[in-house]
Amino acid sequence: PSMALDLARAEIARMAKILGRMIEAVITPFFKDDPGMDRIHPSITLIQGIEMREEKIDYLRVKISEYLQKIGQESLSDDQVTEVFAMLSIVSYMENIGDIVQRSVMPMIAKKRALGLEFSDQGQEELSLYHTKVCKQISRLRNVFEEMDLKKAKNIIRKEEKYLDLESKYRVFHLERIHAAQEESVKTHDIHMELLDLLKRITVYTGDIAKSLLTMEKIGQ
């Protein structure tokens, strides 16, 4: 069981890596009419790369969950039982993040293109900066699984609080631009606010994953 849990953690780290690449790419189509080709697989478009990774996330969630359930049928210590349940929650959260991208963020790309409008300069900068913060959280998750460092899990939770405050601040800035009747902000209001909200939801999920990690009392020991 100990070796099996190590293998499961390694696969969850791979899942986080795939998820990170997916989220990293998804912001580009909102800022560029032609987002270009996938960075890792240049034979396919960036959009196709996102869709491919979402399918991988779904596949890994199913296979890792099945594997963990088999481990759970073995004779385990209390700590190992806790870890199995925590990892089952974590892969489910990761799939939820993938679903946010596929079911909510991706359809907004076509919606924005149909408008034929750009975000305001300030709005685009804020969305870009917040997106970068979200990507860093996913990267931190991957590092936690690779290194099994409890301190880094706690850091994710601290960052979550800061990033939720930052999202609220950016929301106020955007509404101030609306109040000032800034044309780009007014016309892209719905997309801007929804995209910011979806990025916040991903931030919350990364925090939930980190909290699940903290239930694994043997991490780093």
Coordinates of N, CA and C in Angstrom, one line a residue:
P1 N 0.8 -1.2 0.0 CA 0.0 0.0 0.0 C 0.8 1.3 0.0
S2 N 1.9 1.2 0.7 CA 2.8 2.4 0.8 C 3.3 2.8 -0.6
M3 N 3.8 1.8 -1.3 CA 4.3 2.0 -2.7 C 3.2 2.4 -3.6
A4 N 2.0 1.8 -3.4 CA 0.9 2.2 -4.3 C 0.5 3.6 -4.1
L5 N 0.5 4.1 -2.8 CA 0.2 5.5 -2.6 C 1.2 6.4 -3.2
D6 N 2.4 6.0 -3.2 CA 3.5 6.8 -3.8 C 3.2 7.0 -5.3
L7 N 2.8 5.9 -5.9 CA 2.5 5.9 -7.4 C 1.3 6.8 -7.6
A8 N 0.3 6.7 -6.8 CA -0.9 7.5 -6.9 C -0.6 9.0 -6.8
R9 N 0.3 9.4 -5.9 CA 0.7 10.8 -5.7 C 1.4 11.2 -7.0
A10 N 2.2 10.4 -7.5 CA 3.0 10.7 -8.8 C 2.0 11.0 -9.9
E11 N 1.0 10.2 -10.0 CA 0.0 10.4 -11.1 C -0.8 11.7 -10.9
I12 N -1.1 12.0 -9.6 CA -1.8 13.2 -9.3 C -1.0 14.4 -9.6
A13 N 0.3 14.3 -9.4 CA 1.3 15.4 -9.8 C 1.2 15.6 -11.3
R14 N 1.2 14.5 -12.0 CA 1.1 14.6 -13.5 C -0.2 15.2 -13.9
M15 N -1.3 14.9 -13.2 CA -2.6 15.5 -13.5 C -2.5 17.0 -13.3
A16 N -1.8 17.4 -12.2 CA -1.7 18.9 -11.9 C -0.9 19.6 -13.0
K17 N 0.1 18.9 -13.5 CA 1.0 19.4 -14.6 C 0.1 19.6 -15.9
I18 N -0.7 18.7 -16.2 CA -1.6 18.8 -17.4 C -2.6 19.9 -17.2
L19 N -3.1 20.0 -16.0 CA -4.1 21.0 -15.6 C -3.5 22.4 -15.7
G20 N -2.2 22.5 -15.3 CA -1.5 23.8 -15.3 C -1.3 24.3 -16.8
R21 N -1.0 23.4 -17.7 CA -0.8 23.7 -19.1 C -2.1 24.2 -19.7
M22 N -3.1 23.5 -19.3 CA -4.5 23.8 -19.8 C -4.9 25.2 -19.4
I23 N -4.8 25.5 -18.1 CA -5.2 26.8 -17.6 C -4.3 27.9 -18.1
E24 N -3.0 27.6 -18.2 CA -2.0 28.6 -18.8 C -2.4 29.1 -20.2
A25 N -2.9 28.2 -21.0 CA -3.2 28.5 -22.4 C -4.5 29.2 -22.6
V26 N -5.5 29.0 -21.6 CA -6.9 29.4 -21.9 C -7.1 30.9 -22.0
I27 N -6.2 31.7 -21.4 CA -6.4 33.1 -21.4 C -6.0 33.8 -22.7
T28 N -5.1 33.1 -23.5 CA -4.6 33.7 -24.7 C -5.7 34.1 -25.7
P29 N -6.7 33.2 -26.0 CA -7.7 33.5 -27.0 C -8.6 34.7 -26.6
F30 N -8.6 35.1 -25.4 CA -9.3 36.3 -25.0 C -8.6 37.6 -25.4
F31 N -7.3 37.5 -25.6 CA -6.5 38.7 -25.9 C -6.0 38.7 -27.3
K32 N -6.1 37.5 -28.0 CA -5.6 37.5 -29.4 C -6.6 36.8 -30.3
D33 N -6.9 37.4 -31.5 CA -7.8 36.8 -32.4 C -7.3 35.4 -32.9
D34 N -6.0 35.3 -33.1 CA -5.4 34.1 -33.5 C -4.5 33.6 -32.4
P35 N -4.9 32.7 -31.5 CA -4.1 32.3 -30.4 C -2.9 31.4 -30.8
G36 N -2.9 31.0 -32.1 CA -1.7 30.2 -32.5 C -1.8 28.7 -32.2
M37 N -0.6 28.1 -32.2 CA -0.5 26.7 -32.0 C -0.2 26.3 -30.5
D38 N -0.4 25.1 -30.2 CA -0.1 24.6 -28.8 C 1.4 24.7 -28.6
R39 N 1.8 25.1 -27.4 CA 3.2 25.3 -27.1 C 3.9 24.0 -27.0
I40 N 3.3 23.0 -26.5 CA 4.0 21.7 -26.3 C 3.8 20.8 -27.6
H41 N 2.6 20.9 -28.2 CA 2.4 20.1 -29.4 C 2.0 21.0 -30.6
P42 N 3.1 21.6 -31.2 CA 2.8 22.6 -32.3 C 2.1 22.1 -33.5
S43 N 1.8 20.8 -33.6 CA 1.0 20.3 -34.7 C -0.5 20.5 -34.6
I44 N -0.9 20.9 -33.4 CA -2.3 21.2 -33.1 C -2.5 22.6 -32.6
T45 N -3.7 23.2 -32.8 CA -3.9 24.6 -32.3 C -4.0 24.6 -30.8
L46 N -3.8 25.8 -30.3 CA -3.9 26.1 -28.9 C -5.3 25.6 -28.3
I47 N -6.3 25.9 -29.0 CA -7.7 25.4 -28.6 C -7.8 23.9 -28.6
Q48 N -7.2 23.2 -29.6 CA -7.2 21.8 -29.6 C -6.4 21.2 -28.4
G49 N -5.3 21.9 -28.1 CA -4.5 21.5 -27.0 C -5.3 21.5 -25.7
I50 N -6.1 22.6 -25.5 CA -6.9 22.7 -24.3 C -7.9 21.6 -24.2
E51 N -8.6 21.3 -25.3 CA -9.6 20.2 -25.3 C -8.9 18.9 -25.1
M52 N -7.7 18.6 -25.7 CA -7.0 17.4 -25.5 C -6.7 17.2 -24.0
R53 N -6.3 18.2 -23.3 CA -5.9 18.1 -21.9 C -7.1 17.9 -21.0
E54 N -8.2 18.5 -21.4 CA -9.4 18.3 -20.6 C -9.8 16.8 -20.7
E55 N -9.7 16.2 -21.8 CA -10.0 14.8 -22.0 C -9.0 13.9 -21.1
K56 N -7.8 14.3 -21.1 CA -6.8 13.6 -20.3 C -7.1 13.7 -18.8
I57 N -7.6 14.9 -18.4 CA -7.9 15.1 -17.0 C -9.1 14.2 -16.6
D58 N -10.1 14.1 -17.4 CA -11.2 13.3 -17.2 C -10.8 11.8 -17.1
Y59 N -9.9 11.4 -18.0 CA -9.4 10.0 -18.0 C -8.6 9.7 -16.8
L60 N -7.7 10.6 -16.4 CA -6.9 10.4 -15.2 C -7.7 10.3 -13.9
R61 N -8.7 11.2 -13.9 CA -9.6 11.2 -12.7 C -10.3 9.8 -12.5
V62 N -10.8 9.2 -13.6 CA -11.4 7.9 -13.5 C -10.4 6.9 -13.1
K63 N -9.2 6.8 -13.8 CA -8.3 5.8 -13.5 C -7.6 5.9 -12.1
I64 N -7.3 7.1 -11.7 CA -6.7 7.3 -10.4 C -7.7 6.9 -9.3
S65 N -9.0 7.3 -9.5 CA -10.0 7.0 -8.5 C -10.2 5.5 -8.4
E66 N -10.2 4.8 -9.5 CA -10.4 3.4 -9.5 C -9.2 2.7 -8.7
Y67 N -8.0 3.2 -9.0 CA -6.8 2.7 -8.4 C -6.8 3.0 -6.9
L68 N -7.2 4.2 -6.5 CA -7.3 4.5 -5.0 C -8.3 3.6 -4.3
Q69 N -9.4 3.4 -5.0 CA -10.5 2.5 -4.4 C -9.9 1.1 -4.2
K70 N -9.1 0.6 -5.1 CA -8.5 -0.7 -4.9 C -7.5 -0.7 -3.7
I71 N -6.8 0.4 -3.6 CA -5.8 0.5 -2.5 C -6.6 0.5 -1.2
G72 N -7.8 1.2 -1.2 CA -8.6 1.2 0.0 C -9.2 -0.1 0.5
Q73 N -9.1 -1.1 -0.4 CA -9.6 -2.4 0.0 C -8.5 -3.3 0.7
E74 N -7.3 -2.7 0.7 CA -6.2 -3.4 1.3 C -6.2 -3.1 2.8
S75 N -5.3 -3.8 3.5 CA -5.1 -3.5 4.9 C -4.3 -2.3 5.1
L76 N -4.9 -1.2 5.6 CA -4.2 0.1 5.7 C -4.1 0.6 7.1
S77 N -3.1 1.4 7.4 CA -3.1 2.2 8.6 C -4.1 3.3 8.6
D78 N -4.4 3.9 9.7 CA -5.3 5.0 9.8 C -4.8 6.2 8.9
D79 N -3.5 6.4 9.0 CA -3.0 7.5 8.2 C -3.1 7.2 6.7
Q80 N -3.0 6.0 6.3 CA -3.1 5.6 4.9 C -4.5 5.7 4.4
V81 N -5.5 5.4 5.3 CA -6.9 5.5 5.0 C -7.2 7.0 4.7
T82 N -6.7 7.8 5.6 CA -6.9 9.3 5.5 C -6.4 9.8 4.2
E83 N -5.2 9.3 3.8 CA -4.6 9.8 2.6 C -5.3 9.3 1.3
V84 N -5.9 8.1 1.4 CA -6.7 7.6 0.2 C -7.9 8.5 0.0
F85 N -8.6 8.8 1.1 CA -9.8 9.7 1.0 C -9.4 11.1 0.6
A86 N -8.3 11.6 1.1 CA -7.9 12.9 0.7 C -7.6 13.0 -0.8
M87 N -6.9 12.0 -1.3 CA -6.5 11.9 -2.7 C -7.7 11.8 -3.6
L88 N -8.7 11.0 -3.2 CA -10.0 10.9 -3.9 C -10.7 12.2 -4.1
S89 N -10.7 13.0 -3.0 CA -11.2 14.4 -3.0 C -10.4 15.3 -4.0
I90 N -9.1 15.1 -3.9 CA -8.3 16.0 -4.7 C -8.4 15.8 -6.2
V91 N -8.5 14.5 -6.7 CA -8.7 14.3 -8.1 C -10.0 14.8 -8.6
S92 N -11.0 14.7 -7.7 CA -12.4 15.2 -8.0 C -12.3 16.7 -8.2
Y93 N -11.6 17.4 -7.3 CA -11.5 18.9 -7.4 C -10.7 19.2 -8.7
M94 N -9.7 18.5 -9.0 CA -9.0 18.8 -10.2 C -9.8 18.6 -11.5
E95 N -10.7 17.6 -11.5 CA -11.6 17.4 -12.6 C -12.6 18.6 -12.6
N96 N -13.0 19.1 -11.5 CA -13.9 20.2 -11.4 C -13.3 21.5 -12.1
I97 N -12.0 21.6 -11.8 CA -11.3 22.8 -12.4 C -11.3 22.6 -13.9
G98 N -11.0 21.4 -14.4 CA -11.0 21.1 -15.8 C -12.3 21.4 -16.4
D99 N -13.4 21.0 -15.7 CA -14.7 21.3 -16.2 C -15.1 22.8 -16.3
I100 N -14.6 23.6 -15.3 CA -14.8 25.0 -15.4 C -14.2 25.6 -16.7
V101 N -13.0 25.1 -17.0 CA -12.3 25.6 -18.2 C -13.1 25.2 -19.5
Q102 N -13.5 23.9 -19.5 CA -14.1 23.3 -20.7 C -15.6 23.8 -20.9
R103 N -16.3 23.8 -19.8 CA -17.8 24.1 -19.9 C -18.1 25.5 -19.8
S104 N -17.3 26.3 -19.1 CA -17.6 27.7 -18.8 C -16.7 28.7 -19.5
V105 N -15.4 28.5 -19.4 CA -14.4 29.5 -20.0 C -14.4 29.3 -21.5
M106 N -14.3 28.1 -22.0 CA -14.2 28.0 -23.5 C -15.3 28.6 -24.3
P107 N -16.6 28.4 -23.9 CA -17.7 29.0 -24.6 C -17.6 30.5 -24.6
M108 N -17.0 31.1 -23.6 CA -16.9 32.5 -23.5 C -15.9 33.1 -24.6
I109 N -15.0 32.3 -25.1 CA -14.1 32.7 -26.1 C -14.9 33.1 -27.4
A110 N -15.8 32.2 -27.8 CA -16.6 32.4 -29.0 C -17.5 33.6 -28.7
K111 N -18.0 33.8 -27.5 CA -18.9 34.9 -27.2 C -18.2 36.2 -27.3
K112 N -16.9 36.3 -26.9 CA -16.1 37.5 -27.0 C -15.8 37.8 -28.4
R113 N -15.4 36.8 -29.2 CA -15.1 37.0 -30.6 C -16.3 37.5 -31.4
A114 N -17.5 37.0 -31.0 CA -18.7 37.5 -31.7 C -19.0 39.0 -31.4
L115 N -18.6 39.5 -30.3 CA -18.7 40.9 -30.0 C -17.8 41.7 -30.8
G116 N -16.6 41.2 -31.1 CA -15.6 41.9 -31.9 C -15.0 43.1 -31.2
L117 N -15.0 42.9 -29.8 CA -14.5 44.0 -29.0 C -13.3 43.6 -28.1
E118 N -12.5 44.5 -27.6 CA -11.4 44.2 -26.8 C -11.7 44.7 -25.4
F119 N -11.0 44.1 -24.4 CA -11.1 44.6 -23.0 C -10.4 46.0 -23.0
S120 N -10.7 46.8 -22.0 CA -9.9 48.0 -21.8 C -8.5 47.6 -21.4
D121 N -7.6 48.5 -21.6 CA -6.2 48.2 -21.3 C -6.0 47.8 -19.8
Q122 N -6.7 48.6 -19.0 CA -6.6 48.3 -17.5 C -7.3 46.9 -17.2
G123 N -8.4 46.7 -17.8 CA -9.1 45.4 -17.6 C -8.3 44.2 -18.1
Q124 N -7.7 44.3 -19.2 CA -6.9 43.2 -19.7 C -5.7 43.0 -18.8
E125 N -5.1 44.0 -18.4 CA -3.9 43.9 -17.5 C -4.3 43.2 -16.2
E126 N -5.5 43.6 -15.6 CA -5.9 42.9 -14.4 C -6.3 41.5 -14.6
L127 N -7.0 41.1 -15.7 CA -7.3 39.7 -16.0 C -6.0 38.9 -16.2
S128 N -5.1 39.5 -16.9 CA -3.8 38.8 -17.1 C -3.1 38.5 -15.8
L129 N -3.0 39.5 -15.0 CA -2.3 39.4 -13.7 C -3.0 38.4 -12.8
Y130 N -4.3 38.4 -12.8 CA -5.0 37.4 -11.9 C -4.9 36.0 -12.5
H131 N -4.9 35.9 -13.8 CA -4.7 34.6 -14.4 C -3.3 34.0 -14.0
T132 N -2.3 34.9 -14.0 CA -1.0 34.5 -13.6 C -0.9 33.9 -12.2
K133 N -1.7 34.6 -11.3 CA -1.7 34.1 -9.9 C -2.4 32.8 -9.9
V134 N -3.4 32.5 -10.6 CA -4.1 31.2 -10.6 C -3.1 30.1 -11.1
C135 N -2.4 30.4 -12.2 CA -1.4 29.5 -12.7 C -0.4 29.1 -11.7
K136 N 0.1 30.1 -10.9 CA 1.1 29.9 -9.9 C 0.5 28.9 -8.8
Q137 N -0.7 29.1 -8.5 CA -1.3 28.2 -7.5 C -1.3 26.7 -8.0
I138 N -1.7 26.5 -9.2 CA -1.6 25.2 -9.8 C -0.2 24.6 -9.8
S139 N 0.7 25.5 -10.1 CA 2.1 25.1 -10.1 C 2.6 24.7 -8.7
R140 N 2.1 25.4 -7.7 CA 2.4 25.1 -6.3 C 1.9 23.8 -5.9
L141 N 0.7 23.5 -6.4 CA 0.0 22.2 -6.1 C 0.9 21.0 -6.6
R142 N 1.4 21.2 -7.9 CA 2.2 20.2 -8.5 C 3.5 20.0 -7.6
N143 N 4.1 21.1 -7.2 CA 5.3 21.0 -6.3 C 5.0 20.2 -5.0
V144 N 3.8 20.5 -4.4 CA 3.5 19.8 -3.2 C 3.5 18.3 -3.4
F145 N 2.9 17.9 -4.5 CA 2.8 16.4 -4.7 C 4.1 15.8 -5.1
E146 N 4.9 16.6 -5.8 CA 6.2 16.0 -6.1 C 7.2 16.0 -4.9
E147 N 7.1 16.9 -4.0 CA 8.0 17.0 -2.9 C 7.4 16.6 -1.6
M148 N 6.0 16.5 -1.6 CA 5.3 16.2 -0.3 C 5.7 17.1 0.8
D149 N 5.6 18.4 0.6 CA 6.0 19.4 1.5 C 4.8 20.1 2.1
L150 N 4.5 19.8 3.4 CA 3.3 20.4 4.0 C 3.3 21.9 4.1
K151 N 4.5 22.5 4.2 CA 4.6 23.9 4.3 C 4.1 24.6 3.0
K152 N 4.4 23.9 1.9 CA 3.9 24.5 0.6 C 2.4 24.4 0.5
A153 N 1.8 23.4 1.1 CA 0.4 23.3 1.1 C -0.2 24.5 1.9
K154 N 0.4 24.8 3.0 CA -0.1 25.9 3.8 C 0.1 27.2 3.1
N155 N 1.2 27.3 2.3 CA 1.4 28.5 1.5 C 0.3 28.8 0.5
I156 N -0.2 27.7 -0.1 CA -1.3 27.8 -1.1 C -2.5 28.4 -0.4
I157 N -2.8 28.0 0.8 CA -4.0 28.5 1.5 C -3.8 30.0 1.8
R158 N -2.6 30.3 2.3 CA -2.3 31.8 2.5 C -2.5 32.6 1.2
K159 N -2.0 32.1 0.1 CA -2.1 32.8 -1.1 C -3.5 32.9 -1.6
E160 N -4.3 31.8 -1.3 CA -5.7 31.9 -1.7 C -6.4 33.1 -1.1
E161 N -6.2 33.3 0.2 CA -6.8 34.5 0.9 C -6.4 35.8 0.2
K162 N -5.1 35.9 -0.1 CA -4.7 37.1 -0.8 C -5.3 37.3 -2.2
Y163 N -5.4 36.2 -2.9 CA -5.9 36.2 -4.3 C -7.4 36.5 -4.3
L164 N -8.2 36.0 -3.3 CA -9.6 36.3 -3.2 C -9.8 37.8 -2.9
D165 N -8.9 38.4 -2.1 CA -9.0 39.8 -1.8 C -8.6 40.6 -3.1
L166 N -7.7 40.1 -3.9 CA -7.2 40.8 -5.1 C -8.4 40.7 -6.1
E167 N -9.1 39.6 -6.2 CA -10.2 39.5 -7.1 C -11.3 40.6 -6.8
S168 N -11.5 40.7 -5.5 CA -12.5 41.7 -5.1 C -12.1 43.1 -5.4
K169 N -10.8 43.4 -5.3 CA -10.3 44.7 -5.7 C -10.4 45.0 -7.2
Y170 N -10.0 43.9 -8.0 CA -10.2 44.1 -9.4 C -11.6 44.3 -9.9
R171 N -12.5 43.6 -9.2 CA -13.9 43.7 -9.5 C -14.4 45.2 -9.2
V172 N -13.9 45.8 -8.1 CA -14.2 47.2 -7.8 C -13.6 48.1 -8.9
F173 N -12.4 47.9 -9.3 CA -11.8 48.7 -10.3 C -12.6 48.7 -11.6
H174 N -13.0 47.5 -12.0 CA -13.8 47.3 -13.2 C -15.1 48.1 -13.1
L175 N -15.8 48.0 -12.0 CA -17.1 48.7 -11.8 C -16.9 50.2 -11.8
E176 N -15.7 50.7 -11.3 CA -15.4 52.1 -11.4 C -15.3 52.5 -12.8
R177 N -14.7 51.7 -13.7 CA -14.6 52.0 -15.1 C -16.0 52.1 -15.7
I178 N -16.9 51.1 -15.3 CA -18.2 51.2 -15.8 C -18.9 52.5 -15.4
H179 N -18.7 52.8 -14.1 CA -19.4 54.1 -13.6 C -18.9 55.3 -14.4
A180 N -17.6 55.2 -14.8 CA -17.0 56.3 -15.6 C -17.4 56.2 -17.1
A181 N -18.2 55.2 -17.4 CA -18.7 55.1 -18.8 C -17.5 54.8 -19.8
Q182 N -16.5 54.1 -19.4 CA -15.4 53.7 -20.3 C -15.9 52.7 -21.2
E183 N -15.9 53.0 -22.5 CA -16.6 52.3 -23.5 C -16.3 50.8 -23.6
E184 N -15.0 50.5 -23.6 CA -14.6 49.1 -23.7 C -15.1 48.3 -22.5
S185 N -15.0 48.9 -21.3 CA -15.4 48.2 -20.1 C -16.9 48.0 -20.1
V186 N -17.7 48.9 -20.6 CA -19.1 48.8 -20.6 C -19.5 47.7 -21.6
K187 N -18.9 47.6 -22.7 CA -19.3 46.6 -23.7 C -18.9 45.2 -23.5
T188 N -17.8 45.1 -22.7 CA -17.3 43.7 -22.4 C -17.6 43.4 -20.9
H189 N -18.5 44.1 -20.3 CA -18.7 43.9 -18.9 C -19.1 42.5 -18.5
D190 N -20.0 41.9 -19.2 CA -20.5 40.5 -18.8 C -19.4 39.5 -18.9
I191 N -18.6 39.6 -20.0 CA -17.5 38.6 -20.2 C -16.4 38.8 -19.2
H192 N -16.1 40.1 -18.9 CA -15.0 40.4 -18.0 C -15.4 39.9 -16.6
M193 N -16.6 40.2 -16.1 CA -17.0 39.8 -14.8 C -17.1 38.3 -14.7
E194 N -17.6 37.6 -15.7 CA -17.7 36.2 -15.6 C -16.4 35.5 -15.6
L195 N -15.5 36.0 -16.5 CA -14.1 35.4 -16.5 C -13.4 35.6 -15.2
L196 N -13.5 36.7 -14.6 CA -12.9 37.0 -13.3 C -13.5 36.1 -12.3
D197 N -14.8 35.9 -12.3 CA -15.5 35.0 -11.3 C -15.0 33.5 -11.5
L198 N -14.8 33.1 -12.8 CA -14.4 31.7 -13.0 C -13.0 31.5 -12.5
L199 N -12.1 32.5 -12.7 CA -10.7 32.4 -12.2 C -10.7 32.3 -10.7
K200 N -11.6 33.1 -10.1 CA -11.8 33.0 -8.6 C -12.2 31.6 -8.2
R201 N -13.1 31.0 -8.9 CA -13.6 29.7 -8.5 C -12.4 28.7 -8.6
I202 N -11.6 28.8 -9.6 CA -10.4 27.9 -9.7 C -9.5 28.2 -8.5
T203 N -9.3 29.4 -8.1 CA -8.5 29.8 -6.9 C -9.1 29.1 -5.7
V204 N -10.4 29.1 -5.5 CA -11.0 28.4 -4.4 C -10.8 26.9 -4.4
Y205 N -10.9 26.3 -5.6 CA -10.7 24.9 -5.7 C -9.2 24.5 -5.4
T206 N -8.3 25.3 -5.8 CA -6.9 25.0 -5.4 C -6.7 25.1 -3.9
G207 N -7.4 26.1 -3.3 CA -7.4 26.1 -1.8 C -8.0 24.9 -1.2
D208 N -9.1 24.4 -1.7 CA -9.7 23.2 -1.2 C -8.8 22.0 -1.4
I209 N -8.1 21.9 -2.5 CA -7.1 20.8 -2.7 C -6.0 20.9 -1.6
A210 N -5.5 22.1 -1.3 CA -4.5 22.3 -0.3 C -5.0 21.9 1.1
K211 N -6.2 22.2 1.4 CA -6.8 21.8 2.6 C -6.9 20.3 2.8
S212 N -7.3 19.7 1.6 CA -7.3 18.2 1.7 C -5.9 17.6 1.9
L213 N -4.9 18.3 1.3 CA -3.5 17.8 1.5 C -3.2 17.9 3.0
L214 N -3.7 18.9 3.7 CA -3.3 19.0 5.1 C -3.9 17.9 6.0
T215 N -4.8 17.2 5.5 CA -5.3 16.1 6.3 C -4.4 14.9 6.2
M216 N -3.4 14.9 5.3 CA -2.5 13.8 5.2 C -1.3 14.0 6.3
E217 N -1.5 13.5 7.4 CA -0.6 13.8 8.5 C 0.8 13.4 8.3
K218 N 1.1 12.5 7.4 CA 2.4 11.9 7.2 C 3.2 12.6 6.1
I219 N 2.6 13.7 5.5 CA 3.3 14.4 4.4 C 4.6 15.0 5.0
G220 N 5.6 14.7 4.2 CA 6.9 15.3 4.6 C 7.6 14.6 5.8
Q221 N 7.0 13.6 6.3 CA 7.7 12.9 7.4 C 8.3 11.6 7.0

